[in-house]
Tab-separated table of C-alpha atoms in Angstrom:
chain	number	residue	atom	x	y	z
D	938	MET	CA	0.000	0.000	0.000
D	939	ASN	CA	1.421	3.435	-0.836
D	940	PHE	CA	1.323	6.540	1.343
D	941	ASN	CA	-1.458	8.336	-0.568
D	942	ILE	CA	-3.769	5.342	-0.211
D	943	GLU	CA	-2.950	5.050	3.512
D	944	MET	CA	-3.620	8.757	4.014
D	945	GLN	CA	-6.916	8.507	2.148
D	946	LYS	CA	-8.004	5.642	4.392
D	947	LEU	CA	-7.140	7.709	7.482
D	948	LYS	CA	-9.171	10.596	6.064
D	949	GLU	CA	-12.117	8.237	5.618
D	950	LEU	CA	-11.913	7.272	9.299
D	951	ALA	CA	-11.625	10.964	10.178
D	952	ARG	CA	-14.754	11.670	8.120
D	953	GLU	CA	-16.642	8.998	10.064
D	954	ALA	CA	-15.615	10.655	13.341
D	955	ALA	CA	-16.596	14.099	12.047
D	956	ASP	CA	-20.033	12.748	11.116
D	957	VAL	CA	-20.499	11.389	14.642
D	958	PHE	CA	-19.562	14.747	16.225
D	959	GLU	CA	-22.127	16.584	14.142
D	960	LYS	CA	-24.911	14.360	15.496
D	961	HIS	CA	-24.259	15.416	19.104
D	962	ASP	CA	-24.957	18.631	21.017
D	963	HIS	CA	-22.390	17.976	23.748
D	964	VAL	CA	-19.027	16.172	23.789
D	965	ARG	CA	-17.263	14.941	26.937
D	966	VAL	CA	-13.564	15.282	25.990
D	967	ILE	CA	-10.803	13.377	27.807
D	968	SER	CA	-7.209	14.000	26.684
D	969	HIS	CA	-3.664	13.250	27.796
D	970	ASN	CA	-1.672	15.821	29.798
D	971	ASP	CA	1.500	16.010	27.678
D	972	ALA	CA	2.139	18.442	24.804
D	973	ASP	CA	0.592	16.056	22.279
D	974	GLY	CA	-2.505	15.465	24.392
D	975	LEU	CA	-2.989	19.166	25.143
D	976	THR	CA	-2.613	20.170	21.491
D	977	SER	CA	-5.042	17.379	20.554
D	978	ALA	CA	-7.569	18.844	22.981
D	979	GLY	CA	-6.838	22.356	21.706
D	980	ILE	CA	-7.541	21.308	18.129
D	981	ILE	CA	-10.777	19.437	18.778
D	982	CYS	CA	-12.167	21.976	21.267
D	983	GLN	CA	-11.703	24.817	18.764
D	984	ALA	CA	-13.170	22.690	15.961
D	985	LEU	CA	-16.219	21.862	18.125
D	986	MET	CA	-16.631	25.488	19.219
D	987	ARG	CA	-16.676	26.605	15.593
D	988	LYS	CA	-19.524	24.154	14.965
D	989	ASP	CA	-21.429	25.422	18.032
D	990	ILE	CA	-21.060	22.008	19.664
D	991	ARG	CA	-20.673	22.360	23.431
D	992	PHE	CA	-17.940	20.421	25.214
D	993	HIS	CA	-16.527	19.669	28.670
D	994	THR	CA	-12.831	18.782	28.725
D	995	THR	CA	-10.731	16.990	31.329
D	996	ILE	CA	-6.950	16.548	31.014
D	997	VAL	CA	-5.563	13.385	32.645
D	998	PRO	CA	-2.072	11.855	33.101
D	999	ARG	CA	-3.231	8.326	32.238
D	1000	LEU	CA	-6.360	6.434	31.251
D	1001	ASP	CA	-7.378	4.108	34.072
D	1002	ARG	CA	-10.601	3.196	35.862
D	1003	SER	CA	-10.584	6.443	37.841
D	1004	VAL	CA	-11.018	8.300	34.532
D	1005	VAL	CA	-13.948	6.049	33.626
D	1006	ASP	CA	-15.476	6.938	37.009
D	1007	ILE	CA	-15.054	10.657	36.196
D	1008	VAL	CA	-16.833	10.149	32.872
D	1009	LYS	CA	-19.652	8.170	34.466
D	1010	ALA	CA	-20.184	10.922	37.033
D	1011	SER	CA	-20.076	13.841	34.607
D	1012	ALA	CA	-21.402	12.742	31.202
D	1013	ALA	CA	-25.082	12.803	30.319
D	1014	ASP	CA	-26.614	9.730	28.672
D	1015	ASP	CA	-26.752	11.397	25.248
D	1016	ASP	CA	-23.235	12.909	25.404
D	1017	LEU	CA	-20.532	11.727	23.052
D	1018	VAL	CA	-17.412	10.645	24.981
D	1019	LEU	CA	-14.193	11.476	23.151
D	1020	PHE	CA	-10.705	10.222	24.040
D	1021	CYS	CA	-7.748	12.086	22.495
D	1022	ASP	CA	-4.162	10.759	22.471
D	1023	MET	CA	-5.323	7.747	24.503
D	1024	GLY	CA	-7.915	4.998	24.408
D	1025	SER	CA	-6.534	2.594	21.802
D	1026	GLY	CA	-4.702	0.456	24.341
D	1027	GLN	CA	-7.380	0.562	27.040
D	1028	SER	CA	-10.332	-1.037	25.228
D	1029	GLU	CA	-11.337	-3.141	28.220
D	1030	ILE	CA	-11.407	-0.128	30.565
D	1031	ILE	CA	-13.384	2.215	28.317
D	1032	SER	CA	-15.875	-0.540	27.437
D	1033	GLU	CA	-17.442	0.207	30.850
D	1034	ILE	CA	-18.700	3.528	29.442
D	1035	LYS	CA	-22.293	3.320	28.212
D	1036	GLN	CA	-22.304	6.468	26.059
D	1037	GLU	CA	-21.228	6.545	22.429
D	1038	ILE	CA	-17.410	6.736	22.211
D	1039	VAL	CA	-14.952	8.135	19.654
D	1040	VAL	CA	-11.190	7.588	20.047
D	1041	LEU	CA	-8.641	9.793	18.233
D	1042	ASP	CA	-5.256	8.270	18.973
D	1043	HIS	CA	-1.913	7.119	17.581
D	1044	HIS	CA	-0.900	4.401	20.068
D	1045	VAL	CA	-0.989	0.723	19.084
D	1046	PRO	CA	-4.568	-0.608	19.360
D	1047	VAL	CA	-4.989	-3.470	21.853
D	1048	GLY	CA	-8.159	-5.549	22.042
D	1049	LYS	CA	-11.543	-4.976	20.416
D	1050	THR	CA	-12.464	-1.311	20.731
D	1051	PRO	CA	-15.921	-0.358	22.044
D	1052	ALA	CA	-15.638	2.962	20.156
D	1053	LYS	CA	-18.148	3.787	17.453
D	1054	VAL	CA	-15.186	5.209	15.525
D	1055	LEU	CA	-11.479	4.670	16.225
D	1056	VAL	CA	-9.275	6.988	14.178
D	1057	ASN	CA	-5.769	5.545	14.446
D	1058	PRO	CA	-2.907	5.470	11.894
D	1059	HIS	CA	-2.013	1.880	12.831
D	1060	LEU	CA	-5.356	0.757	11.358
D	1061	VAL	CA	-4.246	1.972	7.919
D	1062	GLY	CA	-0.664	0.686	8.082
D	1063	ILE	CA	1.111	3.799	9.376
D	1064	ASP	CA	3.321	3.742	12.490
D	1065	GLY	CA	1.875	6.227	14.975
D	1066	ALA	CA	5.050	6.229	17.054
D	1067	MET	CA	7.028	7.942	14.293
D	1068	HIS	CA	4.798	9.391	11.585
D	1069	ILE	CA	1.754	11.049	13.175
D	1070	SER	CA	0.895	12.162	16.694
D	1071	GLY	CA	-2.393	12.238	18.566
D	1072	SER	CA	-2.748	15.905	17.633
D	1073	GLY	CA	-2.033	15.082	13.982
D	1074	THR	CA	-4.740	12.418	14.029
D	1075	THR	CA	-7.128	14.908	15.657
D	1076	PHE	CA	-6.171	17.526	13.064
D	1077	PHE	CA	-7.268	15.170	10.270
D	1078	VAL	CA	-10.691	14.993	11.945
D	1079	ALA	CA	-10.834	18.792	12.374
D	1080	MET	CA	-10.100	19.229	8.664
D	1081	GLU	CA	-12.957	16.870	7.803
D	1082	MET	CA	-15.231	18.956	10.024
D	1083	GLU	CA	-14.235	22.202	8.303
D	1084	PRO	CA	-11.349	22.932	5.866
D	1085	ALA	CA	-10.888	26.382	7.461
D	1086	ASN	CA	-9.467	24.517	10.477
D	1087	ILE	CA	-6.155	24.523	8.591
D	1088	ASP	CA	-5.212	27.350	10.981
D	1089	LEU	CA	-4.973	24.682	13.725
D	1090	ALA	CA	-2.126	22.887	11.913
D	1091	GLY	CA	0.488	24.582	14.114
D	1092	LEU	CA	-0.861	22.672	17.110
D	1093	ALA	CA	-0.509	19.384	15.202
D	1094	ILE	CA	3.113	20.292	14.425
D	1095	ALA	CA	3.720	21.046	18.123
D	1096	GLY	CA	2.225	17.692	19.156
D	1097	ALA	CA	4.522	15.834	16.763
D	1098	VAL	CA	7.556	17.774	18.021
D	1099	GLY	CA	6.511	16.993	21.594
D	1100	ASP	CA	6.454	13.277	20.752
D	1101	LYS	CA	9.825	13.555	18.927
D	1102	GLN	CA	8.415	12.347	15.624
D	1103	LEU	CA	9.663	12.382	12.056
D	1104	PHE	CA	8.380	14.967	9.590
D	1105	SER	CA	7.863	12.615	6.678
D	1106	THR	CA	4.687	10.891	5.402
D	1107	LEU	CA	1.673	12.140	7.435
D	1108	ASN	CA	3.513	14.698	9.574
D	1109	GLY	CA	5.262	15.874	6.417
D	1110	HIS	CA	1.887	16.281	4.693
D	1111	ILE	CA	0.502	18.334	7.614
D	1112	LEU	CA	3.646	20.500	7.626
D	1113	GLU	CA	3.453	21.097	3.877
D	1114	GLU	CA	-0.219	22.105	4.126
D	1115	ALA	CA	0.586	24.390	7.062
D	1116	VAL	CA	3.462	26.106	5.244
D	1117	ASN	CA	1.381	26.560	2.092
D	1118	ALA	CA	-1.372	28.181	4.163
D	1119	GLU	CA	1.225	30.396	5.924
D	1120	VAL	CA	0.188	28.893	9.256
D	1121	VAL	CA	3.779	27.713	9.884
D	1122	THR	CA	7.120	29.156	8.770
D	1123	VAL	CA	10.256	27.002	8.631
D	1124	LYS	CA	13.769	28.321	9.274
D	1125	LYS	CA	17.135	26.637	9.876
D	1126	GLY	CA	18.902	26.655	13.203
D	1127	LEU	CA	19.330	25.110	16.634
D	1128	ARG	CA	16.094	23.424	17.613
D	1129	ILE	CA	15.585	25.155	20.951
D	1130	GLY	CA	13.375	27.956	22.243
D	1131	ASP	CA	13.857	31.699	21.775
D	1132	GLY	CA	15.488	34.099	24.231
D	1133	ASP	CA	18.934	34.987	25.566
D	1134	LEU	CA	21.414	32.503	24.091
D	1135	ALA	CA	23.391	31.837	27.281
D	1136	LYS	CA	20.275	31.479	29.408
D	1137	VAL	CA	18.543	29.128	26.978
D	1138	LEU	CA	21.628	26.905	26.669
D	1139	GLU	CA	21.832	26.815	30.464
D	1140	TYR	CA	18.287	25.554	31.142
D	1141	THR	CA	17.380	23.669	27.949
D	1142	PRO	CA	17.662	19.898	28.513
D	1143	GLU	CA	17.656	19.110	24.788
D	1144	PRO	CA	20.156	19.027	23.269
D	1145	TYR	CA	21.960	17.894	26.427
D	1146	LEU	CA	25.545	19.089	26.071
D	1147	ASP	CA	28.650	18.825	28.263
D	1148	ILE	CA	28.030	22.495	29.147
D	1149	THR	CA	24.288	22.239	29.883
D	1150	GLY	CA	23.446	23.700	33.293
D	1151	ASP	CA	26.938	25.197	33.800
D	1152	ARG	CA	26.814	28.953	33.167
D	1153	GLU	CA	30.590	29.443	33.383
D	1154	LYS	CA	31.250	26.813	30.689
D	1155	ILE	CA	28.449	28.246	28.549
D	1156	ASP	CA	29.870	31.768	28.760
D	1157	ASN	CA	33.337	30.462	27.775
D	1158	PHE	CA	31.810	28.513	24.873
D	1159	LEU	CA	29.952	31.584	23.578
D	1160	ASP	CA	32.964	33.880	24.104
D	1161	ILE	CA	35.072	31.605	21.906
D	1162	LEU	CA	32.357	31.714	19.229
D	1163	GLY	CA	31.830	35.458	19.665
D	1164	LEU	CA	28.080	34.964	19.972
D	1165	HIS	CA	25.767	36.824	22.365
D	1166	GLY	CA	22.212	38.153	22.483
D	1167	ASN	CA	18.920	36.496	21.617
D	1168	ILE	CA	18.783	33.328	19.518
D	1169	GLU	CA	16.033	34.679	17.274
D	1170	ASP	CA	18.212	37.709	16.405
D	1171	LEU	CA	21.221	35.721	15.105
D	1172	ASP	CA	21.923	36.187	11.405
D	1173	PRO	CA	22.393	33.127	9.130
D	1174	ASP	CA	26.202	33.116	9.499
D	1175	GLN	CA	25.993	33.341	13.298
D	1176	THR	CA	23.368	30.617	13.357
D	1177	LYS	CA	25.592	28.373	11.247
D	1178	LYS	CA	28.566	29.003	13.564
D	1179	LEU	CA	26.440	28.043	16.585
D	1180	THR	CA	24.965	24.899	15.049
D	1181	SER	CA	28.368	23.701	13.812
D	1182	ALA	CA	29.864	24.066	17.291
D	1183	VAL	CA	26.948	22.220	18.893
D	1184	ALA	CA	27.189	19.438	16.280
D	1185	LEU	CA	30.859	18.920	17.155
D	1186	LYS	CA	29.951	18.534	20.838
D	1187	LEU	CA	27.158	16.078	20.077
D	1188	ALA	CA	29.266	13.980	17.717
D	1189	LYS	CA	31.295	12.624	20.662
D	1190	HIS	CA	28.516	10.525	22.233
D	1191	ALA	CA	25.037	11.343	20.944
D	1192	SER	CA	22.938	9.153	18.678
D	1193	PRO	CA	22.557	10.289	15.045
D	1194	GLU	CA	18.870	10.996	15.664
D	1195	ALA	CA	19.754	13.228	18.638
D	1196	ILE	CA	21.973	15.299	16.345
D	1197	ASP	CA	19.173	15.470	13.771
D	1198	ALA	CA	16.765	16.493	16.532
D	1199	ALA	CA	19.075	19.275	17.723
D	1200	ILE	CA	19.903	20.939	14.419
D	1201	GLY	CA	17.780	21.590	11.350
D	1202	ASP	CA	14.302	22.954	10.681
D	1203	VAL	CA	12.794	25.192	13.363
D	1204	TYR	CA	9.016	25.614	13.130
D	1205	ILE	CA	7.502	29.036	13.779
D	1206	LEU	CA	3.771	28.829	14.543
D	1207	ASN	CA	2.292	31.988	13.074
D	1208	LYS	CA	-1.244	31.478	14.410
D	1209	GLU	CA	-0.371	30.526	17.997
D	1210	ILE	CA	0.285	32.878	20.926
D	1211	VAL	CA	3.656	31.122	21.445
D	1212	HIS	CA	5.429	31.225	18.098
D	1213	ASN	CA	8.526	29.041	18.639
D	1214	VAL	CA	7.375	25.406	18.652
D	1215	TYR	CA	9.999	24.363	21.229
D	1216	ASP	CA	8.844	27.050	23.653
D	1217	LEU	CA	5.215	25.954	23.208
D	1218	VAL	CA	6.074	22.276	23.771
D	1219	ALA	CA	8.051	23.114	26.933
D	1220	ILE	CA	5.182	25.225	28.293
D	1221	LEU	CA	2.556	22.561	27.571
D	1222	ASN	CA	4.604	19.708	29.046
D	1223	THR	CA	5.167	21.811	32.167
D	1224	CYS	CA	1.452	22.590	32.521
D	1225	GLY	CA	0.677	18.881	32.252
D	1226	LYS	CA	3.288	17.850	34.817
D	1227	ALA	CA	2.124	20.593	37.216
D	1228	ASP	CA	-1.479	19.360	37.010
D	1229	LYS	CA	-2.474	22.588	35.256
D	1230	GLY	CA	-3.901	21.030	32.124
D	1231	GLY	CA	-6.557	23.738	31.934
D	1232	MET	CA	-3.844	26.388	31.718
D	1233	GLY	CA	-2.123	24.482	28.918
D	1234	LEU	CA	-5.399	24.006	27.054
D	1235	SER	CA	-6.240	27.727	27.347
D	1236	ILE	CA	-2.877	28.571	25.721
D	1237	CYS	CA	-3.662	26.135	22.882
D	1238	MET	CA	-6.975	27.965	22.512
D	1239	LYS	CA	-5.109	31.278	22.126
D	1240	ASN	CA	-5.979	32.696	25.554
D	1241	ASP	CA	-2.943	34.545	26.936
D	1242	THR	CA	-4.351	35.205	30.430
D	1243	HIS	CA	-1.948	32.759	32.100
D	1244	LEU	CA	0.831	32.803	29.488
D	1245	ALA	CA	3.364	34.740	31.586
D	1246	GLU	CA	2.805	32.429	34.559
D	1247	ALA	CA	3.086	29.325	32.354
D	1248	THR	CA	6.286	30.642	30.728
D	1249	ASP	CA	7.906	31.228	34.130
D	1250	MET	CA	6.792	27.768	35.269
D	1251	ALA	CA	8.308	26.217	32.143
D	1252	MET	CA	11.662	27.898	32.697
D	1253	SER	CA	11.775	26.755	36.355
D	1254	HIS	CA	10.759	23.257	35.263
D	1255	GLN	CA	13.463	23.138	32.574
D	1256	ILE	CA	16.109	24.164	35.129
D	1257	SER	CA	14.869	21.458	37.491
D	1258	ILE	CA	14.935	18.876	34.660
D	1259	VAL	CA	18.590	19.666	33.959
D	1260	GLU	CA	19.412	19.296	37.681
D	1261	ASN	CA	17.516	16.007	37.879
D	1262	ILE	CA	19.229	14.625	34.775
D	1263	LYS	CA	22.612	15.338	36.371
D	1264	LYS	CA	21.514	13.581	39.593
D	1265	GLY	CA	19.978	10.684	37.652
D	1266	MET	CA	23.178	10.043	35.735
D	1267	ASP	CA	24.881	9.213	39.044
D	1268	MET	CA	22.284	6.479	39.758
D	1269	VAL	CA	22.518	4.624	36.450
D	1270	LYS	CA	23.019	0.864	36.454
D	1271	GLN	CA	23.453	-1.487	33.533
D	1272	GLY	CA	21.722	-4.806	32.872
D	1273	ASN	CA	22.517	-7.229	30.087
D	1274	SER	CA	20.460	-5.355	27.535
D	1275	ILE	CA	19.233	-2.141	29.183
D	1276	GLY	CA	20.448	0.798	31.184
D	1277	TYR	CA	18.238	1.591	34.164
D	1278	LEU	CA	17.804	3.414	37.437
D	1279	ILE	CA	15.478	2.848	40.393
D	1280	GLY	CA	14.663	5.941	42.420
D	1281	GLU	CA	12.079	7.510	44.705
D	1282	GLU	CA	10.215	10.810	44.410
D	1283	MET	CA	12.277	11.727	41.345
D	1284	GLU	CA	11.257	14.322	38.797
D	1285	SER	CA	11.586	14.085	35.028
D	1286	THR	CA	12.279	10.347	34.736
D	1287	GLY	CA	11.089	10.380	31.140
D	1288	MET	CA	13.604	13.088	30.309
D	1289	ILE	CA	16.361	11.227	32.180
D	1290	ALA	CA	15.616	8.106	30.123
D	1291	SER	CA	15.508	10.110	26.877
D	1292	THR	CA	18.732	11.939	27.676
D	1293	PHE	CA	20.621	8.774	28.518
D	1294	VAL	CA	19.616	6.896	25.371
D	1295	ARG	CA	20.025	9.878	23.063
D	1296	TYR	CA	23.120	11.602	24.455
D	1297	VAL	CA	25.051	9.158	26.671
D	1298	ASN	CA	24.677	5.570	25.437
D	1299	PRO	CA	22.538	5.062	22.313
D	1300	GLU	CA	23.518	1.375	22.161
D	1301	MET	CA	20.848	0.198	24.625
D	1302	PRO	CA	17.386	1.353	25.729
D	1303	PHE	CA	16.954	2.963	29.121
D	1304	VAL	CA	14.338	2.311	31.826
D	1305	ALA	CA	13.713	4.715	34.716
D	1306	VAL	CA	11.695	3.429	37.686
D	1307	ASN	CA	10.345	5.974	40.138
D	1308	GLN	CA	8.320	5.346	43.302
D	1309	VAL	CA	5.931	8.215	44.083
D	1310	GLU	CA	3.788	7.716	47.215
D	1311	ASP	CA	2.052	4.344	46.719
D	1312	LEU	CA	2.614	4.206	42.955
D	1313	VAL	CA	5.687	3.079	41.024
D	1314	LYS	CA	5.911	4.774	37.628
D	1315	VAL	CA	8.168	3.626	34.813
D	1316	SER	CA	9.471	5.511	31.764
D	1317	ALA	CA	11.412	3.700	29.043
D	1318	ARG	CA	13.038	5.119	25.929
D	1319	GLY	CA	14.866	3.703	22.920
D	1320	THR	CA	16.093	5.030	19.583
D	1321	ARG	CA	14.751	4.563	16.067
D	1322	ALA	CA	17.929	2.617	15.247
D	1323	LEU	CA	17.189	0.143	18.058
D	1324	VAL	CA	13.561	-0.184	16.920
D	1325	GLU	CA	14.779	-1.054	13.434
D	1326	LYS	CA	16.824	-3.877	15.037
D	1327	GLY	CA	13.762	-5.283	16.802
D	1328	LEU	CA	13.226	-3.227	19.977
D	1329	ASP	CA	9.586	-2.973	21.093
D	1330	LEU	CA	9.388	-1.255	24.481
D	1331	SER	CA	5.589	-1.272	24.415
D	1332	PHE	CA	5.580	-5.080	24.388
D	1333	ALA	CA	8.440	-5.335	26.899
D	1334	LEU	CA	6.830	-3.013	29.454
D	1335	ARG	CA	3.343	-4.454	28.999
D	1336	GLU	CA	4.555	-8.022	29.567
D	1337	ALA	CA	6.877	-7.163	32.459
D	1338	ALA	CA	4.199	-5.042	34.150
D	1339	LYS	CA	1.637	-7.823	33.739
D	1340	LEU	CA	4.050	-10.249	35.434
D	1341	VAL	CA	4.203	-8.097	38.596
D	1342	GLY	CA	0.536	-7.067	38.661
D	1343	GLY	CA	0.826	-3.713	36.910
D	1344	GLU	CA	-0.057	-2.151	33.550
D	1345	GLY	CA	2.207	-0.950	30.778
D	1346	GLY	CA	2.318	-0.022	27.118
D	1347	GLY	CA	2.840	2.834	24.677
D	1348	HIS	CA	5.098	2.945	21.620
D	1349	ASN	CA	7.907	0.660	20.485
D	1350	VAL	CA	10.387	3.532	20.939
D	1351	ALA	CA	8.912	5.122	24.088
D	1352	SER	CA	6.725	3.456	26.659
D	1353	GLY	CA	5.541	3.638	30.256
D	1354	ALA	CA	4.137	1.484	33.025
D	1355	SER	CA	2.671	1.553	36.523
D	1356	ILE	CA	3.698	-1.296	38.839
D	1357	PRO	CA	3.055	-2.185	42.505
D	1358	PRO	CA	5.575	-1.066	45.163
D	1359	GLY	CA	8.269	-3.625	45.894
D	1360	THR	CA	8.279	-5.128	42.368
D	1361	ALA	CA	10.860	-2.882	40.676
D	1362	GLU	CA	13.757	-5.357	40.674
D	1363	GLN	CA	11.585	-8.196	39.321
D	1364	PHE	CA	10.120	-5.849	36.716
D	1365	ILE	CA	13.553	-4.638	35.553
D	1366	ALA	CA	14.822	-8.228	35.313
D	1367	LYS	CA	11.876	-9.167	33.082
D	1368	VAL	CA	12.290	-6.108	30.834
D	1369	ASP	CA	15.999	-6.912	30.533
D	1370	GLU	CA	15.153	-10.490	29.566
D	1371	ILE	CA	12.590	-9.456	26.932
D	1372	VAL	CA	14.851	-6.793	25.414
D	1373	ALA	CA	17.691	-9.348	25.249
D	1374	GLU	CA	15.440	-11.519	23.069
D	1375	GLN	CA	14.537	-8.527	20.886
D	1376	LEU	CA	18.116	-7.267	20.591
D	1377	PRO	CA	20.725	-10.053	20.554
D	1378	ARG	CA	24.090	-8.973	21.940
D	1379	LYS	CA	25.741	-8.860	18.547
D	1380	GLU	CA	23.093	-6.356	17.429
D	1381	GLN	CA	23.647	-4.133	20.473
D	1382	SER	CA	27.367	-3.919	19.906
D	1383	GLU	CA	27.164	-3.062	16.236
């Protein structure tokens, strides 16, 4: 099947979802709390508002039975229940909901869905981990509802950036449409937020350099290059000098995809109240982590009431991420096939896992286990190169979590789990065993 046929099939699913929306007066929206989930909610809420369809939105960190209880308590019998950026892997849980359901998602479907319509790229042969995000999937539905919703394409781009996706196939199509409609502008440079160069390099966790978080080293680095001022004010020659110097630093240890992620096309979102896509993603991820999903959603809906507060929160959060990455690196252990750490009350374990596998040791996936109160949360990350060799973290975490009485899943390249307290060592051992079967030693050392 070629890409155009796959895209057409996804559009047909999106059309089915759009038809269902237009038959309802009120939609109960549930969406994930990361940048992709918040942009998904931002897209669909604006699309519904433009159709005069009322909605009630709740942003959640995960889809479990407590979310089903929230829906049961708050949705009327004739409401449509909509799950964005979640719902494909939790068919059994959401089947308890009696109302009509639509799921707009990009995670691997598991089980028989109770949804009236499931819009998911995996159903048409496209890998949702790499080629389209939850917000991209939702954007396809918004475009079927009304072509003028092209102005929401910037949010779909932000969701894909937040999920560290490729801009080919479906994401590439959305980007092309957005550029043609002047919704997004593309420029070359370092793929970080705007602002004072030294300050941004100090608190930005990606790319993670040997100078990140160390102002004295950053100032020396910039003095040698003769670069100062705001990133957005650098001319093309200055930008090239900066990106070349960063590339040399990354070439020592980082994975090829980390270098690609750090340098190249920077997306400017002309229709959003935060124009630099990396700034918007950082703000939205911070809002989600801080349990301020409503604040993040309001920013996606172009309300700047809380923008200054959210921007300050994001900067503080980025600084704390850098500090936590440095602490986490001191706790790293190595199994046969994975790097891992087991901690308590840690922040930013997903970023620690991403940083390790992208910038420190790209040869093996990384699993971060973190006990918070009575819950043990797991974040695991790999690289596209490891996935091509057989890595499937979604399978590994789901099976290992099941073994210890927990739940897990996600993407082949990035996955998560929740496991009972006291099971971390057994869980890690099982993940290590599964990954060893997926990635024979000779493959890891290549």
